[in-house]
XYZ file of C-alpha atoms in Angstrom:
578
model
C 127.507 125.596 112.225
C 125.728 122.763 110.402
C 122.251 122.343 111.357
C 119.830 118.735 111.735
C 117.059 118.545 108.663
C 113.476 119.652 110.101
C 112.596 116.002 109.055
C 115.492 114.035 110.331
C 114.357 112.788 113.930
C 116.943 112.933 117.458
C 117.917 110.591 119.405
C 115.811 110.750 121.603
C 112.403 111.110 119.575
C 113.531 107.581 117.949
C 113.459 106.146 121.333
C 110.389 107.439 123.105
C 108.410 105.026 124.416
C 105.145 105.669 122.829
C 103.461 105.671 126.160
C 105.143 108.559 126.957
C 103.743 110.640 123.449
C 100.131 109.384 124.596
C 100.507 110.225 127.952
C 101.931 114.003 126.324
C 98.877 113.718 123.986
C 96.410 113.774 127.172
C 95.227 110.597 128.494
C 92.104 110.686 130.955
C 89.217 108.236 132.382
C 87.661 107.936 128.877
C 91.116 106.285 127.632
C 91.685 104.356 130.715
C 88.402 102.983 130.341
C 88.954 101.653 127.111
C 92.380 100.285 127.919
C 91.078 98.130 130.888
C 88.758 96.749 128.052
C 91.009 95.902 125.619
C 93.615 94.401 128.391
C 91.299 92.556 129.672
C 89.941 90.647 126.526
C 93.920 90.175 125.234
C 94.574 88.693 129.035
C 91.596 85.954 128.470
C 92.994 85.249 125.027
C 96.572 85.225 126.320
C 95.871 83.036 129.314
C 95.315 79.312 128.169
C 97.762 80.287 124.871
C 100.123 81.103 127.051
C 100.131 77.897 129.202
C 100.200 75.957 125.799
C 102.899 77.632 124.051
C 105.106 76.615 127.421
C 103.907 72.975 127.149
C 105.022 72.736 123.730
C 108.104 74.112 124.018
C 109.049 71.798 126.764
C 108.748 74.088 129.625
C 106.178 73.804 132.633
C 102.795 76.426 131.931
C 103.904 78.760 134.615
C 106.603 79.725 132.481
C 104.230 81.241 129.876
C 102.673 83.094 132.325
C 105.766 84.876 133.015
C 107.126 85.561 130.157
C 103.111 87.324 129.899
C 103.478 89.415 132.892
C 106.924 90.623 132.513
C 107.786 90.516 129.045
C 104.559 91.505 128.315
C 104.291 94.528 130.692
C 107.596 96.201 129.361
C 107.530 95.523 125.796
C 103.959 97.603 125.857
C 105.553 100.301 128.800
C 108.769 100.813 126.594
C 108.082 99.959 122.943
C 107.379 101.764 119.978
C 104.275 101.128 119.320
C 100.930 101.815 120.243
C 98.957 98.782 120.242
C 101.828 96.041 120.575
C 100.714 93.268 122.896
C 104.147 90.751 123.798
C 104.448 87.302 125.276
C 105.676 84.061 124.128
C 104.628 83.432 120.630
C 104.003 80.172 119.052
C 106.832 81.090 115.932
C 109.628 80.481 118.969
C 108.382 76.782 119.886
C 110.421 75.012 117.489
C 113.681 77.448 118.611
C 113.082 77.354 122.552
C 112.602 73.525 122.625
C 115.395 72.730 120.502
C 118.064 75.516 122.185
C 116.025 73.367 125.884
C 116.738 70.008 124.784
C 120.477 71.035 124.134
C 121.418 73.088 126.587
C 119.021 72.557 129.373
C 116.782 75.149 130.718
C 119.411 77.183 132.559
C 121.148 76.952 129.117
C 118.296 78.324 127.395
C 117.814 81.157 129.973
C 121.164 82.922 128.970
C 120.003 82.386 125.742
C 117.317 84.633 126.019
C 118.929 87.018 127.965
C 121.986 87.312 125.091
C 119.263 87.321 122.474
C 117.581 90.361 124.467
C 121.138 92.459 124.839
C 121.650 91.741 121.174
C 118.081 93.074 120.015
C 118.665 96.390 122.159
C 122.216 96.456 120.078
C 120.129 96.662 117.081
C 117.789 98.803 118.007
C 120.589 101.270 119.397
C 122.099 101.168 115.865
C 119.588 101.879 114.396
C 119.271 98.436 112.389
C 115.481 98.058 112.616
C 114.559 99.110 109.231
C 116.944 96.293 107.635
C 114.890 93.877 109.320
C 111.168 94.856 107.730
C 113.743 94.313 104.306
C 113.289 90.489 105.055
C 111.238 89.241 101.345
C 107.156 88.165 102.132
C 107.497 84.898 100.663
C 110.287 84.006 103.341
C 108.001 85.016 106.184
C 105.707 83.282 104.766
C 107.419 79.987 104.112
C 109.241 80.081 107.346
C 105.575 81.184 109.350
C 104.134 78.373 107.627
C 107.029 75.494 108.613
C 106.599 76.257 111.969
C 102.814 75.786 111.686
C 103.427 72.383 110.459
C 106.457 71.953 112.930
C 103.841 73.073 116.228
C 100.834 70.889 114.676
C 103.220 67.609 114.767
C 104.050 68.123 118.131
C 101.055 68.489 119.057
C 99.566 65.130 117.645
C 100.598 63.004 120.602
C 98.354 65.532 123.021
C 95.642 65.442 120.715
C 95.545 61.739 120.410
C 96.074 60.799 124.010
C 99.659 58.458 121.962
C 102.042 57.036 124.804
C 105.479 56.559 123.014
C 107.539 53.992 123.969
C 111.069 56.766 124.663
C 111.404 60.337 124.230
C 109.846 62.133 121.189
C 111.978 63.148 118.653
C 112.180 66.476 118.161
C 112.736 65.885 114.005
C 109.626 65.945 112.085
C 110.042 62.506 110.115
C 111.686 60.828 113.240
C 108.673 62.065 115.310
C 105.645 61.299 112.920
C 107.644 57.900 112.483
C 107.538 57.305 116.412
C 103.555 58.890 116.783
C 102.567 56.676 113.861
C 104.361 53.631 115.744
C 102.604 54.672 118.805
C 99.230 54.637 116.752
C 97.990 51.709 118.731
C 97.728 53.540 122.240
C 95.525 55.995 120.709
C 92.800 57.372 123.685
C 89.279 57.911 122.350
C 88.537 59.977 125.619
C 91.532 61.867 125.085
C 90.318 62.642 121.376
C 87.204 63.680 122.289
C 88.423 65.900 124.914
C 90.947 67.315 122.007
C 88.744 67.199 118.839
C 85.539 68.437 120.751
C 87.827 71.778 122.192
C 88.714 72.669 118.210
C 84.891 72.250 117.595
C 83.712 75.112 120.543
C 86.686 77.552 118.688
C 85.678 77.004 115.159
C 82.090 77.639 116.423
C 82.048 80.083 118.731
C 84.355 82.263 116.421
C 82.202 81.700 113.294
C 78.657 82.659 115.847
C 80.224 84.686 118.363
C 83.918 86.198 116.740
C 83.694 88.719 119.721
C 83.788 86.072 122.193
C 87.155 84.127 124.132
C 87.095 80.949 122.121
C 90.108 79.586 123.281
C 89.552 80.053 127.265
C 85.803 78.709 126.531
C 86.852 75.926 124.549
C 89.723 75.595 127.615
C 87.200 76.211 129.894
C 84.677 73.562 129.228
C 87.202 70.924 128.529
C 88.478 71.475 132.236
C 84.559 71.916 133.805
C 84.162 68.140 131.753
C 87.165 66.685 132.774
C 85.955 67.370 136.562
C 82.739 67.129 136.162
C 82.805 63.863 134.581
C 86.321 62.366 135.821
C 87.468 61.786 132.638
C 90.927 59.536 132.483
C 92.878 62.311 130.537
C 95.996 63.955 131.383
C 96.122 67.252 132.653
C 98.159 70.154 133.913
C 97.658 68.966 137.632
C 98.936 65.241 136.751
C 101.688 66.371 134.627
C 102.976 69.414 136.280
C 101.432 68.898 139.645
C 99.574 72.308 139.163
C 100.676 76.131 138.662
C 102.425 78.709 141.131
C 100.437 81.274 142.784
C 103.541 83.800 142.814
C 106.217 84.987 140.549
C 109.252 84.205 141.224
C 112.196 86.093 142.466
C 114.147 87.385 139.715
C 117.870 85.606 139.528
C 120.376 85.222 136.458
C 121.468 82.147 134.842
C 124.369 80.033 135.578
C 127.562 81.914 133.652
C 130.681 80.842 132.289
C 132.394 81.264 129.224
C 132.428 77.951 127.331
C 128.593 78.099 128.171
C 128.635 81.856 126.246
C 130.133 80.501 123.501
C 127.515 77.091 123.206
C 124.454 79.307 123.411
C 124.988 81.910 121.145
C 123.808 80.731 117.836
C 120.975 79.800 119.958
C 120.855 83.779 121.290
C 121.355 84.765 117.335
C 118.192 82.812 116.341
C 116.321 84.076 118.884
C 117.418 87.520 118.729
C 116.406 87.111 114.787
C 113.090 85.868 114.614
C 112.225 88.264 117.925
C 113.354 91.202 115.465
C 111.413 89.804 112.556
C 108.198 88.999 114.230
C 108.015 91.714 116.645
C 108.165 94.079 113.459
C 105.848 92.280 111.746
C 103.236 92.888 114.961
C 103.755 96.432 114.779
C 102.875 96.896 111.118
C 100.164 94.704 111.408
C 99.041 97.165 113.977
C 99.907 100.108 112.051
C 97.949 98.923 109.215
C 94.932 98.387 111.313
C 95.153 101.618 113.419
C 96.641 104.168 110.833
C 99.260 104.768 113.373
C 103.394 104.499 112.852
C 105.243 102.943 115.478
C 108.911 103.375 116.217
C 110.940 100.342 114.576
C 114.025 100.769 116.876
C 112.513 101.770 119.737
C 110.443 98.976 119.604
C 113.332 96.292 119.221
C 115.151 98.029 122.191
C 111.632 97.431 124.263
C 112.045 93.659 122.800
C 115.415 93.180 124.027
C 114.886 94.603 127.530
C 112.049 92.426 128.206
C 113.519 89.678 127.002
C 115.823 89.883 129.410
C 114.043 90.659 132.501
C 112.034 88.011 131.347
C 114.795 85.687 131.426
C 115.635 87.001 135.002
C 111.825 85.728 136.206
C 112.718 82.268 134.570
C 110.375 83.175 131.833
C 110.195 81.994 128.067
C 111.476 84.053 124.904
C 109.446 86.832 124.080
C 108.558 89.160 121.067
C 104.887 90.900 119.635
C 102.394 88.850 118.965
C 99.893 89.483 115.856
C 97.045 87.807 117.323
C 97.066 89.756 120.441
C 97.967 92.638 119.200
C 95.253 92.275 116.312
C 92.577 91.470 119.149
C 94.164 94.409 121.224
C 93.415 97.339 118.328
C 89.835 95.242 117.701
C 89.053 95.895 121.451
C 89.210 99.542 121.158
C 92.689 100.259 122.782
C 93.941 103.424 122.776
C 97.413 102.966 123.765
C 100.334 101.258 125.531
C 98.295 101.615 128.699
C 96.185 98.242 127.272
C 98.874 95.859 126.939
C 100.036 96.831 130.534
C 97.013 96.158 131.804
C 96.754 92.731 130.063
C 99.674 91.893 132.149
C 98.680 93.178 134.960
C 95.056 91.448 134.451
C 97.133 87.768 133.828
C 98.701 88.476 137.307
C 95.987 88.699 139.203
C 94.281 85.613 137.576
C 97.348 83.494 138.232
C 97.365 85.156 141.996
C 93.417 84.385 142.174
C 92.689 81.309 139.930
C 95.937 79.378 139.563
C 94.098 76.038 141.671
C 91.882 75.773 138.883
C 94.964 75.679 136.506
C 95.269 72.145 137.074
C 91.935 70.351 135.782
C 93.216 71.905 132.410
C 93.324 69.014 130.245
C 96.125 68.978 127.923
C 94.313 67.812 124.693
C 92.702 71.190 125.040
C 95.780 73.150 125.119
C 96.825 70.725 121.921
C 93.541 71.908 120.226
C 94.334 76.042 120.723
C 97.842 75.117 119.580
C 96.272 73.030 116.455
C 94.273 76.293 115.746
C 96.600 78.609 116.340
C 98.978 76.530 113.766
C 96.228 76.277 111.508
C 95.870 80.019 111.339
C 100.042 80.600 110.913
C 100.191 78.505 108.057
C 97.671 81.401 105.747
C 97.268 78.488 103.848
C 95.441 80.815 100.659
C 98.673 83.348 100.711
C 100.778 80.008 100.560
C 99.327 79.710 97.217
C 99.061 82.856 96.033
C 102.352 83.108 96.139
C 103.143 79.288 94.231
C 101.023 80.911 91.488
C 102.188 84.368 91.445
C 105.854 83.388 89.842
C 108.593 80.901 90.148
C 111.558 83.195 91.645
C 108.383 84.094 94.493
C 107.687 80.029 94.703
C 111.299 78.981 94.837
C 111.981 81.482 97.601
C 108.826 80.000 99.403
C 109.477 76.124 99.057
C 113.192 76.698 100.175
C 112.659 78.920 103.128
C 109.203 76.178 104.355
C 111.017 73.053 103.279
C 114.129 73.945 105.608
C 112.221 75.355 108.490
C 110.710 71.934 108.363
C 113.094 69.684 107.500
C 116.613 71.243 109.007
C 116.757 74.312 110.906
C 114.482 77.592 110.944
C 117.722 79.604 111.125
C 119.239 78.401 108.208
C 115.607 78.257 105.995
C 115.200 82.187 106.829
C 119.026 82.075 105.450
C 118.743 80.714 102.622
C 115.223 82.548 101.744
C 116.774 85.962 102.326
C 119.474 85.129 99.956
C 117.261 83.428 97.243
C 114.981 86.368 97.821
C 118.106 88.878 97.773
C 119.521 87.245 94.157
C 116.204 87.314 92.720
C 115.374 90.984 93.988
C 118.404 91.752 92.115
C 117.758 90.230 89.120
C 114.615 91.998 88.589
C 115.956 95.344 89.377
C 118.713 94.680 86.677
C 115.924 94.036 84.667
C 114.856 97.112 84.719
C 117.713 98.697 84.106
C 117.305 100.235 80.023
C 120.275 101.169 78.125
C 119.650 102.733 74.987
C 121.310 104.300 71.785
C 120.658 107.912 70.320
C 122.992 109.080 67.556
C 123.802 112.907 66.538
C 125.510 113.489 63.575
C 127.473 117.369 63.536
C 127.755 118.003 60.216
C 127.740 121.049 57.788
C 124.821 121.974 56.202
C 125.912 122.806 52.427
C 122.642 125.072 51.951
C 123.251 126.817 54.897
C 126.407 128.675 54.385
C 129.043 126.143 56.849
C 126.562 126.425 59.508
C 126.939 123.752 61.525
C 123.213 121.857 62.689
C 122.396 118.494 64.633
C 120.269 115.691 62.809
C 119.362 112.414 63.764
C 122.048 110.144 62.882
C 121.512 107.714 59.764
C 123.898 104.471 59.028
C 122.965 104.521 55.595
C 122.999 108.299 54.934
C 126.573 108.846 56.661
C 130.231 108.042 56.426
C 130.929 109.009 60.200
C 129.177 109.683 63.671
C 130.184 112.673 65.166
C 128.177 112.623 68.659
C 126.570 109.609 70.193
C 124.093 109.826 73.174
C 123.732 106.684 75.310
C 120.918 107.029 77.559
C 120.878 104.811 81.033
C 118.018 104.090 83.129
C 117.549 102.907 86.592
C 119.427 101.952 89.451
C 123.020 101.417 88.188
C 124.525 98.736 90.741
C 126.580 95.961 90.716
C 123.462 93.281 89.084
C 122.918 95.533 86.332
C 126.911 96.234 85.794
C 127.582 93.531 83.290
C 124.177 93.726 81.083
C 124.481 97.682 80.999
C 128.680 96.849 79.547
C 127.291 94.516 77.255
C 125.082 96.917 75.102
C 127.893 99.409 75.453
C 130.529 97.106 73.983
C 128.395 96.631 71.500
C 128.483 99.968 69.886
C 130.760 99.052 67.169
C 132.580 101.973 65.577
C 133.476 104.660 68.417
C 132.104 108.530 67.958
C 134.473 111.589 68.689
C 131.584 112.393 71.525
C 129.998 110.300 73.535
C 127.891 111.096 76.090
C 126.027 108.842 78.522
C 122.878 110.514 80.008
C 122.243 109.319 83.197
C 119.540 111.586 84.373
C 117.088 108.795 84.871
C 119.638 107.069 86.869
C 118.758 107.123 91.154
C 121.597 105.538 92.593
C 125.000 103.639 91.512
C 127.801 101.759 93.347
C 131.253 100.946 93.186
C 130.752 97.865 90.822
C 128.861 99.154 88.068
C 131.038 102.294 88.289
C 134.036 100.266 87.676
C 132.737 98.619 84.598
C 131.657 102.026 83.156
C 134.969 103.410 83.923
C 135.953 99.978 81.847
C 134.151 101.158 79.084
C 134.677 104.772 78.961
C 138.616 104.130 79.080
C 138.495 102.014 75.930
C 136.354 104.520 73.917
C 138.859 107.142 74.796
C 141.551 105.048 73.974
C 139.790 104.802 70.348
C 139.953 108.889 70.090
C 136.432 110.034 71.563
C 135.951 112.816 74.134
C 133.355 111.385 76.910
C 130.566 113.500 78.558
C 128.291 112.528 81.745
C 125.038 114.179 81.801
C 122.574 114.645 84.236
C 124.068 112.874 86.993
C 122.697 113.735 90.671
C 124.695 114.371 93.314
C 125.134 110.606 94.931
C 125.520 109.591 91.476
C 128.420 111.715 89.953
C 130.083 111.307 94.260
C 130.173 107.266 93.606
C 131.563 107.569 89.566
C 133.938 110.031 90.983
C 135.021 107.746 93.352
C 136.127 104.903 90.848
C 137.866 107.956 89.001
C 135.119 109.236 86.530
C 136.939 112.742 86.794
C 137.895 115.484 84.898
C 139.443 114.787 82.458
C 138.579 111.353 82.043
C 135.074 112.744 81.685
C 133.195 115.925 81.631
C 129.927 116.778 83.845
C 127.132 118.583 82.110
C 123.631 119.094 83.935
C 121.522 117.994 80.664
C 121.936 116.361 77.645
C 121.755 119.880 75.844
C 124.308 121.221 77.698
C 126.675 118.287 76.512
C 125.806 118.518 73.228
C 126.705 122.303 73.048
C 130.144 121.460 75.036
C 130.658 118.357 72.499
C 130.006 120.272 69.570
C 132.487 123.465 70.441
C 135.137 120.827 71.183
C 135.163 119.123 68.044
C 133.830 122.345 65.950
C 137.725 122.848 64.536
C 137.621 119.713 63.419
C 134.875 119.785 61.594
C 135.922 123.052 60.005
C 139.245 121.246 59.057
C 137.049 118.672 57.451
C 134.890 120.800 55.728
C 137.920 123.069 53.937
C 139.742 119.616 52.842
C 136.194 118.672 51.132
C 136.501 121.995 49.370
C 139.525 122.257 48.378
């Protein structure tokens, strides 16, 4: 009976929550304590970003508040990883208002909740580690686009503009309607806006252990009270924030409204896969820790759909929390189910005071926050470290910005794919070693191996071709070249492909190409060194004996070689004689 490999995991230790392995680990007051901490300072960071990330995606605030508490609470209850904090992220602002404007909120509800079934398929099949595969520059270029994307729409907030019709949801269309609007520009409303980014760049430059955003939040609401100011705000817009959650319900269903939202519910499932991910080695990285990549997306997808059931937004992890979670000493899952638990009881408690929020303060956390997406230094790190790295880039941040995220983290993964391969077949080295078997006249017909010498010999005996690196498809037709270009065929030739990891079909092909016309020409072809996967995949494309031979080392092919053509050497050597 075949048994499981000590390292290869179950089923059912991929998908442990990792609350459950602290909880097994021994969790007490001591960890509890620290939890509450750390749930408590990600709840007053979450709060007012929350609330803004709804705005801007064209949802009331309430709505980010759920997706908080519910989302929130599972993702940390039943993920794979320690530290992960979830809620609505400001990455899915540009996706949820677009798939809202389309198909209407109810619309955009079954989007989420196909988007969450289709993350816990991935997770089930175990399709979490293709996802971390996604090239930096294109998480790069597409994180920055949607900075630029969330800043735009947030210039009409920040300058108090009144447009004339709707806003465009296009970026030229829009800056072409905000800069026609330019006129109805509100110097309260900029001060409001402009003096809320001032209390977060200070405060986190004097006091980076401090809530910047729900003091900056904060004091614009105590102002616009205190003082009356003529701004808009949550209570004028909105007419104020729920006290409750709702009961949980599901969307309107029907088929031809399946079939409308699903490349919506692709997106979304996507970038929830990608940034989620991203979170949790983020957190890894800052904790030491290793979270559970499939678990974790199956903990994405079933939030995402109970969070669709509350009426909430789109969730996934979110760095910034999460960062500020591991910062405030968490120990565990426990944390980020507090933090949802905390935001419940200050929408229960405080949701009255919701509504002097002015809404050129939310605009300035959502400025910051899209300040701090763009990594503006990494941006250029990468346009300087090489122009397959800044091609990917531009393409995947010029179509996030200008067409569609979906089809700018397309094209960047294929860009990034094709150029991946080309460096790998790059490093693919094919080179030439002749042996000459001749007989030594001073040493009595004895037959000895020396390094073979155009100009000192009529005829090559043995030739060893020596391959290295990964022998796949990109490499196939560089690695045929230099064999094709061997000239005059041996009556051995063997190809040492020791230094060889891995092959496929492709490049198998073309050396059975090759290794068919140099036994047409007469020579006897040996394989050496090939490791199991290797020798399975050029056995596949017919690489068998006795279209080849197997030997473990060079050596050992050179032996076999030279007892194969050893009579006809003999033969060679009497006709010289005679």
């Amino acid at each position: 009976m075949l048994q499981r490999a000590p390292h290869e995991p179950t089923f059912v230790e991929l998908f442990t929550p990792k609350l459950v392995t602290v909880l097994r680990e021994g969790y007490g007051f001591r960890q509890f304590r620290a939890d509450a901490l750390a749930g408590l300072t990600v709840a007053i960071v979450a709060l007012p970003l929350s609330m803004a990330i709804a705005i801007a995606s064209g949802a009331p605030p309430e709505r980010g508040l759920y997706t908080a508490i519910v989302a929130g609470f599972l993702i940390s209850a039943l993920g794979g990883s320690r530290f992960q904090v979830g809620g609505p992220a400001g990455a899915f602002i540009v996706l949820v208002a677009a798939s809202i404007e389309r198909h209407g909120f109810d619309g955009f509800l079954l989007a989420t909740m196909l988007a969450g079934f289709m993350l816990v398929a991935i997770g089930l099949l175990r399709l979490g580690t293709y996802i971390k595969y996604i090239p930096h520059p294109v998480t790069v270029g597409f994180t920055a686009g949607i900075a630029v994307i969330i800043l735009a729409s947030q210039l009409k907030e920040l300058f108090g503009l009144r447009l004339a019709g709707k806003e465009p949801a296009a970026l030229v269309p829009k800056l072409e309607a905000l800069w026609a609007a330019r006129i109805t520009l509100d110097p309260t409303t900029c001060a409001v806006a402009f003096g809320a980014i001032a209390v977060i760049v200070l405060v986190r430059r004097l006091r980076p252990h401090w809530p910047a955003f729900l003091i900056a939040v904060g004091l614009g609401a105590i102002a616009t009270w205190a003082l009356g100011l003529p701004v808009e705000t949550i209570g004028t817009r909105f007419g104020g924030v729920p006290s409750t959650l709702p009961a949980p319900a599901l969307p309107a269903l029907s088929l031809d409204k399946l079939q409308a939202v699903l490349p919506d519910a692709f997106a979304l499932a996507l970038l929830g896969g990608i940034e989620s991910l991203l979170s949790a080695v983020v957190a890894d990285g800052m904790s030491g820790r290793r979270h559970r990549s499939n678990c974790e997306l199956v903990a994405q997808g079933v939030a995402n759909v109970a969070s669709a059931a509350f009426g909430g937004l789109t969730a996934t992890g979110t760095i910034a929390r999460t960062a500020t979670n591991v910062r405030a000493g968490a120990t565990g899952p426990v944390a980020g189910m507090l933090h949802a638990a905390f935001l419940l009881v200050f929408m229960l408690v405080a949701a009255p005071l919701a509504s002097f929020i002015p809404l050129a303060a939310l605009g300035a956390v959502l400025a910051v926050v899209a300040w701090n997406m763009a990594e503006g230094a990494v941006f250029l790190a990468i346009l300087r470290r090489s122009r397959g790295d800044a091609l990917v880039l531009l393409a995947t941040f010029l179509l996030t910005v200008f067409r569609d995220l979906t089809e700018g983290i397309a094209v960047g993964v294929v860009l990034g794919s094709l150029l991946f391969m080309h460096r790998m077949a790059a490093l693919v080295a094919v080179a030439g070693e002749a042996t000459l078997m001749a007989t030594d006249q001073a040493d009595a017909g004895e037959r000895t191996a020396a390094t073979y010498d155009a100009a000192a010999a009529s005829d090559r005996d043995i030739l060893v071709y020596r391959i290295a690196g990964p022998l796949f498809f990109g490499a196939a037709a560089s690695v045929g070249s230099v064999l094709e270009r061997m000239g005059d065929y041996p009556r051995a030739l063997i190809l040492d492909v020791s230094a060889v990891p891995l092959a496929d079909s492709t490049a198998a092909l073309s050396l059975r190409t090759f290794i068919d016309k140099a036994r047409r020409h007469g020579a006897r072809v040996y394989v050496a060194g090939a490791v199991p996967p290797v020798r399975r995949t050029l056995a596949h494309e017919g690489l068998r004996v006795p279209v080849v031979r197997y030997a473990a080392t060079v050596s050992d092919a050179r032996a076999a070689a030279a007892r194969a053509l050893a009579p006809a050497v003999e033969t060679a050597a009497s006709s010289r004689a005679a």
